[in-house]
XYZ file of C-alpha atoms in Angstrom:
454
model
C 119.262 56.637 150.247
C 120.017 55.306 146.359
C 121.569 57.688 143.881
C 119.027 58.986 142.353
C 117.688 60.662 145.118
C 120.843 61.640 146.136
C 120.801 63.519 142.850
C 117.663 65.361 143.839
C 118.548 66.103 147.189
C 121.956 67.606 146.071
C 120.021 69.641 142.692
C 117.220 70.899 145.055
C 119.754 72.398 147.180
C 121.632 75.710 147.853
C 125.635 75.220 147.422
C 126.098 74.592 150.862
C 128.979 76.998 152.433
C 131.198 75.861 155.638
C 129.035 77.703 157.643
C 126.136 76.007 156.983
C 127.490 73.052 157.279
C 128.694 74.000 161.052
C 125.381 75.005 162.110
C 123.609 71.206 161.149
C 122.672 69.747 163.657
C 124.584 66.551 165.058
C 121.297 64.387 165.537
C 118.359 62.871 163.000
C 115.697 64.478 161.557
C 111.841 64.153 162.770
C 111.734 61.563 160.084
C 114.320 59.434 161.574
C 116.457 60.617 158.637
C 120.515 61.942 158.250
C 119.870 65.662 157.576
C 119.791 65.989 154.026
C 122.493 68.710 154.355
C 125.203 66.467 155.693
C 124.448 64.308 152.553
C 125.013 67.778 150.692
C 127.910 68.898 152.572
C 129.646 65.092 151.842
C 129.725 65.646 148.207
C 131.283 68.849 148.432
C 134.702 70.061 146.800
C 135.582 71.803 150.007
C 137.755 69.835 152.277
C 136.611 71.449 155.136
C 133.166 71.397 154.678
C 133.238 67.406 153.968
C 135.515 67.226 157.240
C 132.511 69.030 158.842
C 130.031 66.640 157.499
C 131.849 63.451 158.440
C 132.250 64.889 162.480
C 128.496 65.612 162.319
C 128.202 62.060 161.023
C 129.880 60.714 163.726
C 128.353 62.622 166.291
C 124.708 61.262 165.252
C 126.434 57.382 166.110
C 128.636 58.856 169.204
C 125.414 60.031 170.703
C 122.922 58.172 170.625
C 121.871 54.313 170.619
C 123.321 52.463 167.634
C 119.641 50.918 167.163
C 118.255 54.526 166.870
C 121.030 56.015 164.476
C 123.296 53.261 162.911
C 120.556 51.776 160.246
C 119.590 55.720 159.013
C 123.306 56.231 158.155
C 123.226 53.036 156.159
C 120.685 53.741 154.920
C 122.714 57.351 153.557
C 124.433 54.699 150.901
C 127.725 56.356 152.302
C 129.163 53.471 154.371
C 131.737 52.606 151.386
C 132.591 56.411 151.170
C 133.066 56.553 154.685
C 134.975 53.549 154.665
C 137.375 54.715 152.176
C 138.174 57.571 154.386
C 140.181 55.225 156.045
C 143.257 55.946 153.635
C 142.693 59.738 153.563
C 145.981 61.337 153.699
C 144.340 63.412 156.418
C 145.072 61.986 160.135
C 141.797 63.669 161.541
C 139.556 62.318 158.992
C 140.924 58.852 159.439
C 140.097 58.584 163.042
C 136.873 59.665 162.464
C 135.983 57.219 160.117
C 137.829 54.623 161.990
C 135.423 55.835 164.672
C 132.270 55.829 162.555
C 133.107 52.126 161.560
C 133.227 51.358 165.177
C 130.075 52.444 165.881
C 128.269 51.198 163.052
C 130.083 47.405 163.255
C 127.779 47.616 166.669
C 124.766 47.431 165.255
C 123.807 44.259 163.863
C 125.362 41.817 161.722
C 123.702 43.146 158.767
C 124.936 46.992 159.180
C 128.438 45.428 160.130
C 128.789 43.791 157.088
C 128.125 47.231 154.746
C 131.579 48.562 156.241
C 133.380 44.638 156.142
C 132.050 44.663 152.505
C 133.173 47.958 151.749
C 136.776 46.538 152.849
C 136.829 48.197 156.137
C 139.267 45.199 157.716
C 142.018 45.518 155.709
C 142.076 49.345 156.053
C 141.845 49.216 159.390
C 144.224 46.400 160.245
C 146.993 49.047 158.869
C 145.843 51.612 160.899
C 146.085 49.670 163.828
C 149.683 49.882 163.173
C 149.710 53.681 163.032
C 152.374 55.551 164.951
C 149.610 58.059 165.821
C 148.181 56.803 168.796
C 144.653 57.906 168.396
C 144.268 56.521 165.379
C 145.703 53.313 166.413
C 143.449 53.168 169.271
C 139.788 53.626 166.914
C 141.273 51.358 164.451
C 141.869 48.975 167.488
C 138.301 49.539 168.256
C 136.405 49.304 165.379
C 138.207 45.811 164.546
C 137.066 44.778 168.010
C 133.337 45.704 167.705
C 134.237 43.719 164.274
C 135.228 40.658 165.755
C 132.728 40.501 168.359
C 129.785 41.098 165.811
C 130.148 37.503 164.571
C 132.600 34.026 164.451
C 132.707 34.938 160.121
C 134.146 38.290 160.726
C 135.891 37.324 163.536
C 137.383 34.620 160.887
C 138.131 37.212 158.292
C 139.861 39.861 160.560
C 142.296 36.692 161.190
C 143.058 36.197 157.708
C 143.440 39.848 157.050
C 146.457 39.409 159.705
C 144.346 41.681 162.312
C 145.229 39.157 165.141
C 148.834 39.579 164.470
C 148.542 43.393 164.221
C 146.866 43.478 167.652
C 149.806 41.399 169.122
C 152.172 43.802 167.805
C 150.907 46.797 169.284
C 150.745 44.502 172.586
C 154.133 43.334 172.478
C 155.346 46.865 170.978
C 153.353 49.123 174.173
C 154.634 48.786 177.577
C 151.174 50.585 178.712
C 148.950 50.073 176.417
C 146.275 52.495 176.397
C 142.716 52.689 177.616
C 140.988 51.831 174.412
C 143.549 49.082 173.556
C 142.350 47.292 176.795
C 138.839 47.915 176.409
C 138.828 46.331 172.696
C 141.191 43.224 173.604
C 138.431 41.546 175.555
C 136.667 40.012 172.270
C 139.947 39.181 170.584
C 140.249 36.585 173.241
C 138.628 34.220 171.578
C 140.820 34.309 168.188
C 144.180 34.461 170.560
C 142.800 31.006 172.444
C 141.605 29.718 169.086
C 144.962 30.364 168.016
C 146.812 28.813 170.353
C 144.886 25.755 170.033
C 144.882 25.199 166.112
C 148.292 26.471 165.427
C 151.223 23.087 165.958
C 154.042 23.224 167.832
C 156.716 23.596 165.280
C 160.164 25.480 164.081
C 157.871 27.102 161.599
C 155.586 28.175 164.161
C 157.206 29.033 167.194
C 157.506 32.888 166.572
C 153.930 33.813 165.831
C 152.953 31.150 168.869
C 155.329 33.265 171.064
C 153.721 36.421 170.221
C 150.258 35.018 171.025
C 151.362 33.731 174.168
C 152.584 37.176 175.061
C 149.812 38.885 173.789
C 147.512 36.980 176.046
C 149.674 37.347 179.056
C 149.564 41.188 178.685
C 145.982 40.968 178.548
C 145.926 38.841 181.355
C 147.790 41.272 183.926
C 146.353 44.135 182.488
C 142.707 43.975 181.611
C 141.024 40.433 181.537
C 139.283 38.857 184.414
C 140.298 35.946 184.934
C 136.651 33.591 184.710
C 136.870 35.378 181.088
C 140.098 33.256 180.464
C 138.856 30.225 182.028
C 135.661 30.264 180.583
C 137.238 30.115 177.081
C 138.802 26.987 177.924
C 142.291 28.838 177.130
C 144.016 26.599 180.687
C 144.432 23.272 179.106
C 146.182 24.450 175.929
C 149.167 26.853 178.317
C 149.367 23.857 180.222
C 150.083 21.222 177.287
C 152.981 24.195 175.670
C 154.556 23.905 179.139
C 155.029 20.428 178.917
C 155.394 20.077 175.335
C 159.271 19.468 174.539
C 159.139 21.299 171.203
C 158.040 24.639 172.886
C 160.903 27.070 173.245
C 162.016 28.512 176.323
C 160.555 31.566 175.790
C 157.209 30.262 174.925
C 157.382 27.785 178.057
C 158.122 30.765 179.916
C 155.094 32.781 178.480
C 152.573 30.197 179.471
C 153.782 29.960 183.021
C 153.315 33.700 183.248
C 149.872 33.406 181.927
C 149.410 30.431 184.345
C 150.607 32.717 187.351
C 148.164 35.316 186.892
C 145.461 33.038 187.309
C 147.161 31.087 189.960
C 147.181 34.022 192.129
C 143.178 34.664 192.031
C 140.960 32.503 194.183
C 140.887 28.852 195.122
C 138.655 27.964 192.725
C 140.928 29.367 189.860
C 143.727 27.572 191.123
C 141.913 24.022 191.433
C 141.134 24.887 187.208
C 144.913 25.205 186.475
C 146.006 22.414 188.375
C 143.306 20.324 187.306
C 144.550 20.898 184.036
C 147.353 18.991 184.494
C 150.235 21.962 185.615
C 151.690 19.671 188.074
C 153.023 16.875 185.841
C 153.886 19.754 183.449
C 156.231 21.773 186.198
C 157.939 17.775 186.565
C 158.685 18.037 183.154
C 159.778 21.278 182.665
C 161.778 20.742 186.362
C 163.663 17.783 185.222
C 164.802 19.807 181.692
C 167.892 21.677 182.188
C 166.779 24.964 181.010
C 167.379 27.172 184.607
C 165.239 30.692 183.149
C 162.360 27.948 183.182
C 162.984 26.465 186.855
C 162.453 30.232 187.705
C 159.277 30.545 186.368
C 158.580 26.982 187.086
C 159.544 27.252 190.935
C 156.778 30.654 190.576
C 154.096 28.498 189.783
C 155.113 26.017 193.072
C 155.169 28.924 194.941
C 151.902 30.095 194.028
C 150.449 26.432 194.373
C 152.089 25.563 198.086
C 150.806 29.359 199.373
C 147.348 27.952 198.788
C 145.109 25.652 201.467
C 146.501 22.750 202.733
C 144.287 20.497 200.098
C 146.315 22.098 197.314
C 149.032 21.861 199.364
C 148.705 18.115 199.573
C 148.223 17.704 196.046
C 151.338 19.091 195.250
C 153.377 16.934 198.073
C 151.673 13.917 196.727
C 153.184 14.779 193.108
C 156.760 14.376 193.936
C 157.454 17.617 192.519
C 159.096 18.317 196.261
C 162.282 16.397 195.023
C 163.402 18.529 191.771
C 162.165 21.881 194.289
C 165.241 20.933 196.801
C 167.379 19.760 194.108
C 167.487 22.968 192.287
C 167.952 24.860 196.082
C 170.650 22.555 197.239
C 172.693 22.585 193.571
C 174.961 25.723 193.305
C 175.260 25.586 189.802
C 171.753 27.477 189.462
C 171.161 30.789 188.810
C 170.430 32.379 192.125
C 166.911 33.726 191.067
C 166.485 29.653 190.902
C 167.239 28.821 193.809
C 165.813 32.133 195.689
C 162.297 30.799 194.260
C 162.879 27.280 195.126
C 163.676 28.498 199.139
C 160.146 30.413 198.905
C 158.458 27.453 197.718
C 160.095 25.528 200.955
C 159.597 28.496 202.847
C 155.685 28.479 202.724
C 155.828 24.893 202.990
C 157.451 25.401 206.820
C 153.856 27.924 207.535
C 151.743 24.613 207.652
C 154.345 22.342 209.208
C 152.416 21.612 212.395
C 150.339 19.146 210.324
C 152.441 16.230 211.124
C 151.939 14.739 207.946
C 153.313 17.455 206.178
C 155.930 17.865 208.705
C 157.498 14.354 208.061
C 157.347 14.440 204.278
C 159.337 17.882 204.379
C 161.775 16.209 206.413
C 161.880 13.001 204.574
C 162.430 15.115 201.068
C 165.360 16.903 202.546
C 163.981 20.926 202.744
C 165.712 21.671 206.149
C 169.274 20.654 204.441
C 168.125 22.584 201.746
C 166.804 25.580 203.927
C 170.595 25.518 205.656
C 172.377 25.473 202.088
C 170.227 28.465 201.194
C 171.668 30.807 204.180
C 174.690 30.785 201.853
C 172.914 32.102 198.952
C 174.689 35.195 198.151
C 171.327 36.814 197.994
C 169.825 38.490 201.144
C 165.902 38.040 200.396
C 166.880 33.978 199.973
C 168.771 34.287 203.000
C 165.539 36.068 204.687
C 163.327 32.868 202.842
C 165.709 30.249 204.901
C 165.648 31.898 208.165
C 161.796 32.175 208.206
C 161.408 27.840 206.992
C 164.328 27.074 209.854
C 162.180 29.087 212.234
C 159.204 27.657 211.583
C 160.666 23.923 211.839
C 162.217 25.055 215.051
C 159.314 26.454 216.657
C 157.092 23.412 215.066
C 155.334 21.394 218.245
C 157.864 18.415 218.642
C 160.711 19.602 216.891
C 162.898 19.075 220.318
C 161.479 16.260 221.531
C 163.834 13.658 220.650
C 167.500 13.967 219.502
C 167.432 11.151 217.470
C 168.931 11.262 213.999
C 165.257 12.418 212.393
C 164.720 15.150 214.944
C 164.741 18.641 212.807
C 167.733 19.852 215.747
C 169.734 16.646 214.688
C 169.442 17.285 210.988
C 169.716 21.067 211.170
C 173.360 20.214 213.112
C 173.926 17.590 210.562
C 173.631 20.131 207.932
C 175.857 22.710 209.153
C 172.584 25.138 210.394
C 174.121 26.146 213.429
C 177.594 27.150 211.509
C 175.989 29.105 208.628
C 173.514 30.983 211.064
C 176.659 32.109 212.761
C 178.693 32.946 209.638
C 175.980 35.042 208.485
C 175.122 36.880 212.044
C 178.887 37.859 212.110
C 179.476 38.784 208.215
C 180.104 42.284 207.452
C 178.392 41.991 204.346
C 175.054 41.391 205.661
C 173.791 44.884 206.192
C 170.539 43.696 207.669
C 170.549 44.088 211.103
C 167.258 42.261 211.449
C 168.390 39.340 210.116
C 171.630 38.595 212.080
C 169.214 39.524 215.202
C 166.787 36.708 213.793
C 170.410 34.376 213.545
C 171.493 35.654 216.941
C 167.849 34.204 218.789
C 168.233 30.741 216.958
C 171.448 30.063 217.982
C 170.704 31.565 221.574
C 167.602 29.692 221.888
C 168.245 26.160 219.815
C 172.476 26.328 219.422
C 173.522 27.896 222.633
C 177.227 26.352 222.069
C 177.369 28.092 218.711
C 175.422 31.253 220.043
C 179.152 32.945 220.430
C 181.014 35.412 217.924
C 182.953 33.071 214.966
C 186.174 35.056 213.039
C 185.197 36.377 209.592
């Protein structure tokens, strides 16, 4: 509706009171038209009849289909008034025209761009930073139904700092909320493109750690994970894992992101290590940066709990080596080498493949497996027992006693002495483990089977 008729609508017209205004109905008019009183009731003095007006307003777009309702309130000419609305000093009337904004930015590109035009981004980028979480959440929204409409305003809500904003409230909200999750699906695509475009530099390395993050929230929280893949976001984690100018933290942040999808099917988990993750974990493995070999070893773990094709594909990599290295050296951090045992430790479950069998043997796990009952940590301990068992009870593992037998090596390495060290420790609270010690050494180390002094 232009001015002019405005004009007449508003001259033609009793002063509308707040009652009136309250008894409008919250839908179109046979004509397909906003009442004519809302228009009215908008231009009003009275606060709290123009409040009134704008929750009728957004009732008409909350309630019905945006291609019914969203072009007739364009159509009003009040898009930049509602807009403005946005930096009321009133918290009520913000959300609602944070909310109105949403709904109209889903109609089509046309009717999204009267609120972008009317500077609805920037306003709304700030209020996505509001301490008041309901507003927070339809500024959150509206920007989303923004960003989706089209790659140009999806462009322009970047330069407005909107992606940055979003991370924020990410990294800022332990639990984000329900309408935080539900908008951060089409921000995916900016947070990929991000990660992408943006170099791996001193300059950059903050606001490439918060995008990292930001995705990995949105990983374990909301996103599915063919939504992650299918934006080609795999490729680019696995190239800041491996790239030696990352930071810790952001090598960290990509394995995390990395894990969730590692944990879905094996299809998802072919797409990451396709990728390339393998040669990355050898890189980041033969750093010296032990928070990383935790998250690092997580990944192997993830990987060797798969089928015994992935399996093999990891074996074949010679990441095996730096796995048993980090077990066997006591220097690590203990969360280190508790995730290097589980990585051996599901290893042992497929042992009976011979092939597999030999090159665990060959690469050192069951010296590693007996270092690890010394592991002043009792879920390690737990790891070690179950890999030792499952060499032990492995088809062939006493047939010979030759100096490549698992019963040879596990003497060799001291197996029998720990096992009894930790059956008989007073520290070990578990009686289910020292039961578990108690049967090997009965069963496999009969001579060492009786109580040692602690």
């Amino acid at each position: 509706m232009d001015e002019e008729t405005l004009k007449g609508v508003t001259a033609g017209l009793a002063v509308l009171t707040l009652q009136d205004a309250s008894e409008i109905q919250a839908s179109l008019t046979e004509d397909g038209e906003v009442p004519s009183g809302l228009l009215l009731g908008f231009r009003s003095e009275d606060p709290e009849i123009r409040k009134t007006v704008v929750i009728k307003i957004r009732k008409i777009l909350q309630n019905f289909p945006p291609s019914q309702v969203v072009q007739p309130v364009v159509d009003t000419g009040l898009v930049p008034d509602l807009v403005s609305l946005l930096d009321s000093d009133d918290t009520q009337l913000q959300r609602e025209a944070a909310w109105i904004v949403a709904n109209i930015a889903s109609g089509t590109t046309q009717q999204a761009e009267k609120a972008v035009d009317a500077g609805a981004i920037t306003k709304l980028v700030r209020l996505v930073l509001s301490p008041n979480e309901a507003l927070s959440d339809h500024a959150v929204w509206a920007l989303a139904n923004i960003v989706r409409d089209s790659a140009i305003h999806r462009d322009q809500v970047e330069d407005e700092g909107g992606i940055k904003a979003l991370v924020t409230i990410l990294n800022r909200d332990l639990c984000p909320t329900d309408a935080q999750r539900r908008a951060l699906k089409p921000l995916l695509p900016c947070l990929v493109r991000y990660i992408w475009e943006t170099p791996v530099d001193e300059a950059n390395m903050e606001s490439l750690e918060c995008a990292v993050e930001a995705l990995r929230l949105i990983c374990g929280r909301y996103l599915i994970r063919s939504d992650f893949i299918e934006r080609e976001g795999v490729p680019r984690l696995v190239q800041l894992v491996a790239d030696s100018s990352s930071s810790a933290k952001l090598q960290k942040q990509a394995l995390r992101c990395l894990g969730y999808l590692l944990r879905g099917d094996d299809s998802d988990v072919d797409v990451v290590i396709n990728a390339g993750l393998l040669p990355a974990l050898s890189v980041v493995l033969a750093g010296g940066n032990q928070q990383v070999y935790t998250h690092a070893c997580r990944r192997v773990s993830d990987i060797t709990g798969r089928n015994q094709q992935q399996i093999q594909v990891f074996l074949d990599s010679g990441l095996l080596e730096s796995v048993v290295r980090i077990l066997m050296d006591g220097q690590n951090y203990i969360t280190c080498r508790h995730e290097a045992c589980r990585v051996i430790a599901n290893l042992t479950k497929k042992v009976a493949e011979d092939r597999i069998g030999q090159t665990l043997i060959k690469g050192r796990c069951l010296e590693g497996l007996s270092a690890a009952l010394l592991i002043p940590d009792q879920h390690t301990k737990a790891l070690a027992i179950v890999g030792i068992t499952n060499f032990l009870e492995w088809k062939g593992a006493q047939a010979s006693e030759d100096d490549s037998s698992p019963l040879a090596i596990l003497r060799s390495a001291s197996c029998p002495q720990n096992l009894r060290v930790l059956r008989d420790s007073r520290e070990l609270w578990d009686s289910g483990l020292k039961k578990d010690c108690h049967e090997i050494l009965t069963r496999y180390f009969p001579e060492y089977s009786r109580r040692a002094r602690v």
